[in-house]
PDB file of C-alpha atoms in Angstrom:
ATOM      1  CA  UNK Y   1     -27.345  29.292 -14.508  1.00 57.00           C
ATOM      2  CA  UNK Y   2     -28.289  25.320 -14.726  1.00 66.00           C
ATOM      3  CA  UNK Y   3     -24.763  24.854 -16.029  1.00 71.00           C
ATOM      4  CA  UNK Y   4     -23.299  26.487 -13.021  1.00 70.00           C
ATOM      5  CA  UNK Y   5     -25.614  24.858 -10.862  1.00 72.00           C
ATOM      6  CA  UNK Y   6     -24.570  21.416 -12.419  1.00 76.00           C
ATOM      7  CA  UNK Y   7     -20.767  22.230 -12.301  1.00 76.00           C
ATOM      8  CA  UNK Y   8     -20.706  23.342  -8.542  1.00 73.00           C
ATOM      9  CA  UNK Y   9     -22.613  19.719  -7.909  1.00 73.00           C
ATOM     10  CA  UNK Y  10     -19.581  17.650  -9.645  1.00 79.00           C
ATOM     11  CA  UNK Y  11     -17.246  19.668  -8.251  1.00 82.00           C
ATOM     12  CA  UNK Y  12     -18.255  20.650  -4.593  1.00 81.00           C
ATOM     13  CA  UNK Y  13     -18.241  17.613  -3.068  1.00 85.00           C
ATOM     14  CA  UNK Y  14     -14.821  16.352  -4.212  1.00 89.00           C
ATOM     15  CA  UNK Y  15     -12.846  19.475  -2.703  1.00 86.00           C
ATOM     16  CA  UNK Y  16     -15.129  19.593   0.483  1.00 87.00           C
ATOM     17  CA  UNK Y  17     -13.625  15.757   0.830  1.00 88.00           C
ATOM     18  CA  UNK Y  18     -10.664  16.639  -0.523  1.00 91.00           C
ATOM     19  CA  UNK Y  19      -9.827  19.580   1.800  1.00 90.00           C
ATOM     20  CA  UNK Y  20     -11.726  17.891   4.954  1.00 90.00           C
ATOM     21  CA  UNK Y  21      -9.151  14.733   5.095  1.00 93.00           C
ATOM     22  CA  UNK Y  22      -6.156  16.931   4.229  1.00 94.00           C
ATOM     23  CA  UNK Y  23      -6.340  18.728   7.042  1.00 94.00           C
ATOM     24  CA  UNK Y  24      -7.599  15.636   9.529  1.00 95.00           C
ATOM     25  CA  UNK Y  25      -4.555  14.035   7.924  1.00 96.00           C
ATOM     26  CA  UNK Y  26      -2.713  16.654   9.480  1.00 96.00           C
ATOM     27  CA  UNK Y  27      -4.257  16.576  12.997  1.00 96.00           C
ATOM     28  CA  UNK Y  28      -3.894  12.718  12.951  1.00 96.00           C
ATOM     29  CA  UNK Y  29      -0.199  12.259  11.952  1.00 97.00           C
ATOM     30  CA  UNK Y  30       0.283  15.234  14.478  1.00 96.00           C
ATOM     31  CA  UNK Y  31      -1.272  13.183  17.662  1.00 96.00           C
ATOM     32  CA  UNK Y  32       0.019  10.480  16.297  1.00 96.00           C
ATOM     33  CA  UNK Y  33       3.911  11.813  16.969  1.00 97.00           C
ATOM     34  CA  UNK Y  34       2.636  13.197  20.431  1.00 95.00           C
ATOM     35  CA  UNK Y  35       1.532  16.725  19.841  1.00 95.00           C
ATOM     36  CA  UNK Y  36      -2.585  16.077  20.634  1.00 95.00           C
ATOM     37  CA  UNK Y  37      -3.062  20.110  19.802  1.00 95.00           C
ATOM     38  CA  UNK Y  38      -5.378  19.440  16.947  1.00 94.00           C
ATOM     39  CA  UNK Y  39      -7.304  16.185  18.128  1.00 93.00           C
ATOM     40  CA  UNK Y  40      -8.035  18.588  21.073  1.00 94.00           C
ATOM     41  CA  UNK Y  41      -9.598  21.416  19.020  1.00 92.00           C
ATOM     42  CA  UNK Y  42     -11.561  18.131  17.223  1.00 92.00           C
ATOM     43  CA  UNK Y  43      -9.538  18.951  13.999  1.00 93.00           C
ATOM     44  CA  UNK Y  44      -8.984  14.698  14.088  1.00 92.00           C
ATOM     45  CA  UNK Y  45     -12.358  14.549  12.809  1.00 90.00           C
ATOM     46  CA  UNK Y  46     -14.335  14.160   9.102  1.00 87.00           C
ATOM     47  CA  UNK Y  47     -16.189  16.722  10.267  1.00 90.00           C
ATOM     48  CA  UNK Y  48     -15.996  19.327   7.259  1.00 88.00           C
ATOM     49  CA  UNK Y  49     -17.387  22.055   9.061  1.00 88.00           C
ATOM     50  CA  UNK Y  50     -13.938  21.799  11.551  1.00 90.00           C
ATOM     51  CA  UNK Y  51     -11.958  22.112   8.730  1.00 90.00           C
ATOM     52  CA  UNK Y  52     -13.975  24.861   6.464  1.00 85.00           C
ATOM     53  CA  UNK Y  53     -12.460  28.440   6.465  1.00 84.00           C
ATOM     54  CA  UNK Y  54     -15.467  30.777   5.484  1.00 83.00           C
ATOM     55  CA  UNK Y  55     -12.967  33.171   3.110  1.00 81.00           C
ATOM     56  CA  UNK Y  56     -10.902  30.677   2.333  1.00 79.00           C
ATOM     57  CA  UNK Y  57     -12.325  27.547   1.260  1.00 80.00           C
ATOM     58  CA  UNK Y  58     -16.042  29.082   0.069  1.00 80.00           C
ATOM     59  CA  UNK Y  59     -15.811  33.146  -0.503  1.00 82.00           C
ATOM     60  CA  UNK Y  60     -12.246  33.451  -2.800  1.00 77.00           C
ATOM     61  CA  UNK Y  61     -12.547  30.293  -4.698  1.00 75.00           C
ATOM     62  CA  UNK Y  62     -16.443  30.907  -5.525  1.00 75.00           C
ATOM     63  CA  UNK Y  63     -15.793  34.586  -6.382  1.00 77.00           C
ATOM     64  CA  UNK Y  64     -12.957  33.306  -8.751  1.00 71.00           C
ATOM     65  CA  UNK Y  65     -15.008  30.807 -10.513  1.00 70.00           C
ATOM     66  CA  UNK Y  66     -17.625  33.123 -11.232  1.00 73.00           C
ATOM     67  CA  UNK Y  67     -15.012  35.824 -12.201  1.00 71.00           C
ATOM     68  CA  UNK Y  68     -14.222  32.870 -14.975  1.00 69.00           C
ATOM     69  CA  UNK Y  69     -10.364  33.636 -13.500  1.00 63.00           C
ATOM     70  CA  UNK Y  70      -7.717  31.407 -15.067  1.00 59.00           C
ATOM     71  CA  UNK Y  71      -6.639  29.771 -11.334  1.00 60.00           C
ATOM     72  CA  UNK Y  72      -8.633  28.835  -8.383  1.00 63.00           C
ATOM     73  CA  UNK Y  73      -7.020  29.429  -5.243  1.00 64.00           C
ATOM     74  CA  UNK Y  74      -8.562  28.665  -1.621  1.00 70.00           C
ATOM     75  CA  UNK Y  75      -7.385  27.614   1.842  1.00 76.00           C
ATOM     76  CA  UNK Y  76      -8.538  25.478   4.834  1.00 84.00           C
ATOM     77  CA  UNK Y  77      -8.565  26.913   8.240  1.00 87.00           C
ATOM     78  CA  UNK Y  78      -4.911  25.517   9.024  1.00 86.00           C
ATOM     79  CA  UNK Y  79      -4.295  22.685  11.824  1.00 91.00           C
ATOM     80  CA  UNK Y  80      -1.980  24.256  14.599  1.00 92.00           C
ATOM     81  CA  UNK Y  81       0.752  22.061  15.397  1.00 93.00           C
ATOM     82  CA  UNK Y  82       3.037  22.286  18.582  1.00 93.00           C
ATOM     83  CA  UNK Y  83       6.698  20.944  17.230  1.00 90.00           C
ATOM     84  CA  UNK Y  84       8.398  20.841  20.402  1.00 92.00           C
ATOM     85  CA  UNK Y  85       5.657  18.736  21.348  1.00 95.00           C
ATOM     86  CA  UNK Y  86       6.579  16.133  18.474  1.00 95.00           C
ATOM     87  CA  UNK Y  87       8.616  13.165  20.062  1.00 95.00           C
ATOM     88  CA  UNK Y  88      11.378  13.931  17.400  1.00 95.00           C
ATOM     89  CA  UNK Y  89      10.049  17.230  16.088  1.00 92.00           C
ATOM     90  CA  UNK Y  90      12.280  18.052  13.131  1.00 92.00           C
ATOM     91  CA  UNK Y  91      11.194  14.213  10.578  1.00 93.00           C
ATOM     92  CA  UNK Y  92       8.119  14.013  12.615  1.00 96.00           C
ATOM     93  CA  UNK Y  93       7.276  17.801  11.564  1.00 95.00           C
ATOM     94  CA  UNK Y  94       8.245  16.755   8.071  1.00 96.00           C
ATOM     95  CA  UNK Y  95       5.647  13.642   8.652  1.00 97.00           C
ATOM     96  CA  UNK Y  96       2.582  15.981   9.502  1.00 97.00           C
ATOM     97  CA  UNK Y  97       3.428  18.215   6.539  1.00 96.00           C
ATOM     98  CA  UNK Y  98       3.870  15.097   4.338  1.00 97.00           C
ATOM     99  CA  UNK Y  99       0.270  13.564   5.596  1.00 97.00           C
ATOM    100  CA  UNK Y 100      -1.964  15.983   3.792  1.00 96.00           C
ATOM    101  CA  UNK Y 101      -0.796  15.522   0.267  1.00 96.00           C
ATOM    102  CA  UNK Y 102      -0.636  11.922   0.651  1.00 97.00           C
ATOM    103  CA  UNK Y 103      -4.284  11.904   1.649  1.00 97.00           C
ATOM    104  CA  UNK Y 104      -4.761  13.147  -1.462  1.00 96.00           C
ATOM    105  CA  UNK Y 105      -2.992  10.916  -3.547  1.00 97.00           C
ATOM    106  CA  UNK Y 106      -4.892   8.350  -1.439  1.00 97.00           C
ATOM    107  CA  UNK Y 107      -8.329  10.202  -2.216  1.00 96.00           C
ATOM    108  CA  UNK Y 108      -7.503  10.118  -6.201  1.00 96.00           C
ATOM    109  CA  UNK Y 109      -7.148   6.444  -5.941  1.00 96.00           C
ATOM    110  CA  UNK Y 110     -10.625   5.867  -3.874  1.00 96.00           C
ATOM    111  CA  UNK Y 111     -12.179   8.386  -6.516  1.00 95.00           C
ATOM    112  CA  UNK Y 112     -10.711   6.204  -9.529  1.00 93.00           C
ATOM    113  CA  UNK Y 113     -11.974   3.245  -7.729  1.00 92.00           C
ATOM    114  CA  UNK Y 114     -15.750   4.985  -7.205  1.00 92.00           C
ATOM    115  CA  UNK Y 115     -15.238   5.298 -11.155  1.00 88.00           C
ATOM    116  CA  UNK Y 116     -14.286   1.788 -11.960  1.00 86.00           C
ATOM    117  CA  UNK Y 117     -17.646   0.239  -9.329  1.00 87.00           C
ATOM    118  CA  UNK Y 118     -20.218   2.524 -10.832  1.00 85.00           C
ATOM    119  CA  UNK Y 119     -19.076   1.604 -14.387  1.00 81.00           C
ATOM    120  CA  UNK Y 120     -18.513  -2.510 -13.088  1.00 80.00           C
ATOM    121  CA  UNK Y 121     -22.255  -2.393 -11.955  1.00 81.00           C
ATOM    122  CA  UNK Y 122     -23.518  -0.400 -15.325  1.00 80.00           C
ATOM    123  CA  UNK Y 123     -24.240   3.165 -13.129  1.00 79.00           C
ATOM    124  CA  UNK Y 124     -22.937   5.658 -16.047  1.00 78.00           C
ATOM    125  CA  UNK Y 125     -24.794   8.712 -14.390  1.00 81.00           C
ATOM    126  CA  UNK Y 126     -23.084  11.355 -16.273  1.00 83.00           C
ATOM    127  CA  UNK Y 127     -23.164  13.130 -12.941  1.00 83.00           C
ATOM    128  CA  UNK Y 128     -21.523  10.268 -11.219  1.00 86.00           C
ATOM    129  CA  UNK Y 129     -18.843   9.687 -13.607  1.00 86.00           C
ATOM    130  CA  UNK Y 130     -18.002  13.504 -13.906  1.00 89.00           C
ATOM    131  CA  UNK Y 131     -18.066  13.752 -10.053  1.00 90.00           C
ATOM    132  CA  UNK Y 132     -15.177  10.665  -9.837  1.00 91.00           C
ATOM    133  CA  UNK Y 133     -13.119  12.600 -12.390  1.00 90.00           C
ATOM    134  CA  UNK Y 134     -13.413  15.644 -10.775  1.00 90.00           C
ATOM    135  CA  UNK Y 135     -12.535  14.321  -7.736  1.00 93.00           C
ATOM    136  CA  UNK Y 136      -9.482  12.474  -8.941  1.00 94.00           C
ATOM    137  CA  UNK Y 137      -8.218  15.744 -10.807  1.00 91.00           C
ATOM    138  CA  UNK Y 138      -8.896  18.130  -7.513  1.00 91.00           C
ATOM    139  CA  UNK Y 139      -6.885  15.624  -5.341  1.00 94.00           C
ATOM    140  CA  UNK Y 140      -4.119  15.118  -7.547  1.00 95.00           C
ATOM    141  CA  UNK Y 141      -3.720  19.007  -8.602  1.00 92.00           C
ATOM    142  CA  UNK Y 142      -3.819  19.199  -4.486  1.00 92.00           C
ATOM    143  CA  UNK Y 143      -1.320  16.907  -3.982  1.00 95.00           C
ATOM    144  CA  UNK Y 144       1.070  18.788  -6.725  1.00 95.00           C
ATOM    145  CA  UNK Y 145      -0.090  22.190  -5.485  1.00 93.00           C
ATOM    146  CA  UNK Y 146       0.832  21.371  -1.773  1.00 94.00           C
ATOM    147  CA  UNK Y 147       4.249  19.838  -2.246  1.00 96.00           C
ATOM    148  CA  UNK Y 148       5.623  22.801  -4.056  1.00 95.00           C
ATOM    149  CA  UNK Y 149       8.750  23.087  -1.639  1.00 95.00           C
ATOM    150  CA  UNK Y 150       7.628  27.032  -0.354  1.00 94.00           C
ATOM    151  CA  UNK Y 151       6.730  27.245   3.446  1.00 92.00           C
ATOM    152  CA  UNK Y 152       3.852  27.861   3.921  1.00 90.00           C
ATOM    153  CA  UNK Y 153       2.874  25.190   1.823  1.00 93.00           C
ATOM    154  CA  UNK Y 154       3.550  21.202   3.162  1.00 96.00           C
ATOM    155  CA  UNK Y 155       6.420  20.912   0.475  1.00 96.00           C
ATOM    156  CA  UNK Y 156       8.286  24.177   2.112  1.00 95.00           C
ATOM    157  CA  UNK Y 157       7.791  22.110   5.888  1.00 95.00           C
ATOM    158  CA  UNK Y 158       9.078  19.222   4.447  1.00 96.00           C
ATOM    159  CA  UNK Y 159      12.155  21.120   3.145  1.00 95.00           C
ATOM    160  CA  UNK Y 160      12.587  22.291   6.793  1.00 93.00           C
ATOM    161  CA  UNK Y 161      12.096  19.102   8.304  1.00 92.00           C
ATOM    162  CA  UNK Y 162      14.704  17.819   6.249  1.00 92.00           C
ATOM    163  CA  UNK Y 163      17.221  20.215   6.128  1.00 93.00           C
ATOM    164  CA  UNK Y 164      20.378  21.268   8.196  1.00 92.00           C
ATOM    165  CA  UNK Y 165      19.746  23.707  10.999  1.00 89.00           C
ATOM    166  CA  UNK Y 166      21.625  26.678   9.582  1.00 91.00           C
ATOM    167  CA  UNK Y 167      19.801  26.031   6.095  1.00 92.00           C
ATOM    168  CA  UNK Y 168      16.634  25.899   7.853  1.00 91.00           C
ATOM    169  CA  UNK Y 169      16.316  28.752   9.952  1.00 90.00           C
ATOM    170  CA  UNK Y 170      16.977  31.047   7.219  1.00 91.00           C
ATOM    171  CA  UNK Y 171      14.639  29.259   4.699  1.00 92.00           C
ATOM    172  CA  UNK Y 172      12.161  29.329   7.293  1.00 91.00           C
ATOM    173  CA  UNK Y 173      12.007  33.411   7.127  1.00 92.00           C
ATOM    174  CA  UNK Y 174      10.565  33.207   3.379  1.00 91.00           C
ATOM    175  CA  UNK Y 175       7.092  31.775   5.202  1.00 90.00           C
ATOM    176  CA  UNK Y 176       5.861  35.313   5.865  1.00 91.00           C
ATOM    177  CA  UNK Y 177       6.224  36.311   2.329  1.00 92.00           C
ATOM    178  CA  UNK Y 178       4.445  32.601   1.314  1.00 90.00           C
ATOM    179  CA  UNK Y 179       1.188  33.174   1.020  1.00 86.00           C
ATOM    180  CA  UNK Y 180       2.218  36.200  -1.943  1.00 90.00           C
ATOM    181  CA  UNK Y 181       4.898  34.619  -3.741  1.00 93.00           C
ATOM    182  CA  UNK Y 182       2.390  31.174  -4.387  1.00 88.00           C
ATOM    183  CA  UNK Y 183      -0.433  34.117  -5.381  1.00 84.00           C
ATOM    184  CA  UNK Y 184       2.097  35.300  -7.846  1.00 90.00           C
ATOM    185  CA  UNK Y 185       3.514  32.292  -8.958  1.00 90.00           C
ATOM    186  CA  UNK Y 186      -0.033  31.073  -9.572  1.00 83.00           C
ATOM    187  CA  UNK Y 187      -1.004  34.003 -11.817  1.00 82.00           C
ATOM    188  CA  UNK Y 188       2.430  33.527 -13.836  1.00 87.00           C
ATOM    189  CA  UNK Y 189       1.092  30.064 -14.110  1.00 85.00           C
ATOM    190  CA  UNK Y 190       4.889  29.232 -13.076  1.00 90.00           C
ATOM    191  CA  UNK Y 191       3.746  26.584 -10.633  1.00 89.00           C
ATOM    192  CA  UNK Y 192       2.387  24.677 -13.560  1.00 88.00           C
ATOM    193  CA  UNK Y 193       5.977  23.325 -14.437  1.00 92.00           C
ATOM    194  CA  UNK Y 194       5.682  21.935 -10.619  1.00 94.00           C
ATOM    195  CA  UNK Y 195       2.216  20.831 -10.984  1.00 92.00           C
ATOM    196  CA  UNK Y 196       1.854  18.902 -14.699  1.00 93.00           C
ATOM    197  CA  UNK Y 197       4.613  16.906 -13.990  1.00 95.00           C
ATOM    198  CA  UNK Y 198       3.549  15.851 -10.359  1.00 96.00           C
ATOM    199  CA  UNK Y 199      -0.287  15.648 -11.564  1.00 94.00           C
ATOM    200  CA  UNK Y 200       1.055  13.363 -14.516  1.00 95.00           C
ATOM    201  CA  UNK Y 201       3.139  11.329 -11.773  1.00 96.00           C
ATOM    202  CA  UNK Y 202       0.088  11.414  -9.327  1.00 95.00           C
ATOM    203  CA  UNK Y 203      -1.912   9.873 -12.645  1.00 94.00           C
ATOM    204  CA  UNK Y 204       1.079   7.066 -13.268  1.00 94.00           C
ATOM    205  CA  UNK Y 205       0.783   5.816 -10.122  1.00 95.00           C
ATOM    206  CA  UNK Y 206      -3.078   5.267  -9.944  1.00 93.00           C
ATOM    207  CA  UNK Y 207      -3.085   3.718 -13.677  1.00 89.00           C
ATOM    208  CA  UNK Y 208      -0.190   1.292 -11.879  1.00 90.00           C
ATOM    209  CA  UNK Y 209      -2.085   0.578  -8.864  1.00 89.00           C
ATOM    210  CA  UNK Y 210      -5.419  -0.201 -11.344  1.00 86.00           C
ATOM    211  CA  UNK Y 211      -3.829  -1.554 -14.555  1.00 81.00           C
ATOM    212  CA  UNK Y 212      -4.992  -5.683 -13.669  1.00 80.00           C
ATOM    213  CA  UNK Y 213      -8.452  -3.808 -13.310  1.00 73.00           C
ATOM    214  CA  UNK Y 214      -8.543  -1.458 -16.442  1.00 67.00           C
ATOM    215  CA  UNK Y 215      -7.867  -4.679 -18.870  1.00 67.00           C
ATOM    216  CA  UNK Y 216     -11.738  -5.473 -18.073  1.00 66.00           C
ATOM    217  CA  UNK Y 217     -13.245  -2.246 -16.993  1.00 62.00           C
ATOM    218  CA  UNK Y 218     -12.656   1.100 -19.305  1.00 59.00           C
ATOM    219  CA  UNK Y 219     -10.331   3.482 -17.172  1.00 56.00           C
ATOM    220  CA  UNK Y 220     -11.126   6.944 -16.633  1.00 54.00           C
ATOM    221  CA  UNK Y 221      -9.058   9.382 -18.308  1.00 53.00           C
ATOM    222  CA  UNK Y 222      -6.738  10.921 -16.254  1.00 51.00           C
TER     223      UNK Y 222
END
């Protein structure tokens, strides 16, 4: 039970963070480009509590983890978007999807960062440290997860963003069938030859941005 106690500590408040600015991201980008649906329903806010879908984001991924299953899956209560209210909705949609994983990738690099100060001013709190590398793995394997190119995930309304008309509207169909073909994919474990790749990517990047800062302080292992 303490162990289980002590993981949910590390890892709860990386993914509450992680999934709160996701979705804010979201709402931002979206008033941002002109459609102020979200900032009305205060989804422009850090706010977890906005963001939080009871089933999603607390019920299925804690039953999971206690079921010891080999993926954890969860959602956030999704930000509603008008398009035709976009200035230029087809790249501005693709902008709103493309905010939420790159909040993440952002998030990874303020987590490494957390790392680097606690170990620059001598805090190696086991909990601390395991907290930063938590939080860097959750973001990143967010950040992978969400780009796979599937609506209803932000890759898939990239994709339609970005693609021709006629392409679109019939790639745009598979979104009712989303939500089951990521389940399955996830317990094929096919979206890992997505994921590792993009995590490892996601991992390049933030040694790249840190390497002057890693030849004095040790790095955390990515």
């Amino acid at each position: 039970m303490d162990e289980i106690i002590y993981k949910a500590a590390v890892w709860a408040l990386p993914l509450i963070f992680a999934i709160t600015l996701h979705e804010a991201a979201h709402a931002y980008v979206a008033r941002f480009f002109g459609d102020p649906t979200a900032y009305l329903l205060g989804r422009v806010s850090l706010n977890p509590i906005r963001h939080i879908d009871l089933l999603g984001t607390i019920v299925i991924p804690a039953a999971l983890f206690l079921l010891k299953s080999p993926f954890i899956f969860g959602y956030a209560k999704p930000v509603p978007v008008r398009f035709d209210n976009l200035r230029n909705p087809r790249p501005h949609s693709a902008m709103v999807a493309l905010a939420g994983p790159a909040a993440n990738l952002l998030m990874a690099v303020a987590w490494t960062l957390f790392n680097l100060v606690c170990l620059a001013a001598g805090l190696r709190n086991p909990l601390l440290i395991e907290m930063a590398s938590g939080g860097v793995l959750i973001n990143l394997a967010l950040f992978a997860f969400n780009l796979f190119p599937l609506p209803p995930l932000d890759g898939g309304r990239i994709l339609l963003g970005l693609l021709p008309v006629k392409m679109a509207l019939p790639f745009s169909r598979l979104e009712r069938y989303g939500f089951f073909i990521v389940l399955a994919l996830l317990y094929l474990n096919v979206l890992n030859y997505w994921m590792v790749p993009l995590v490892r990517a996601g991992a390049w990047f933030i040694r790249f941005v840190f390497y002057p800062v890693s030849l004095f302080i040790p790095f955390i292992r990515l």
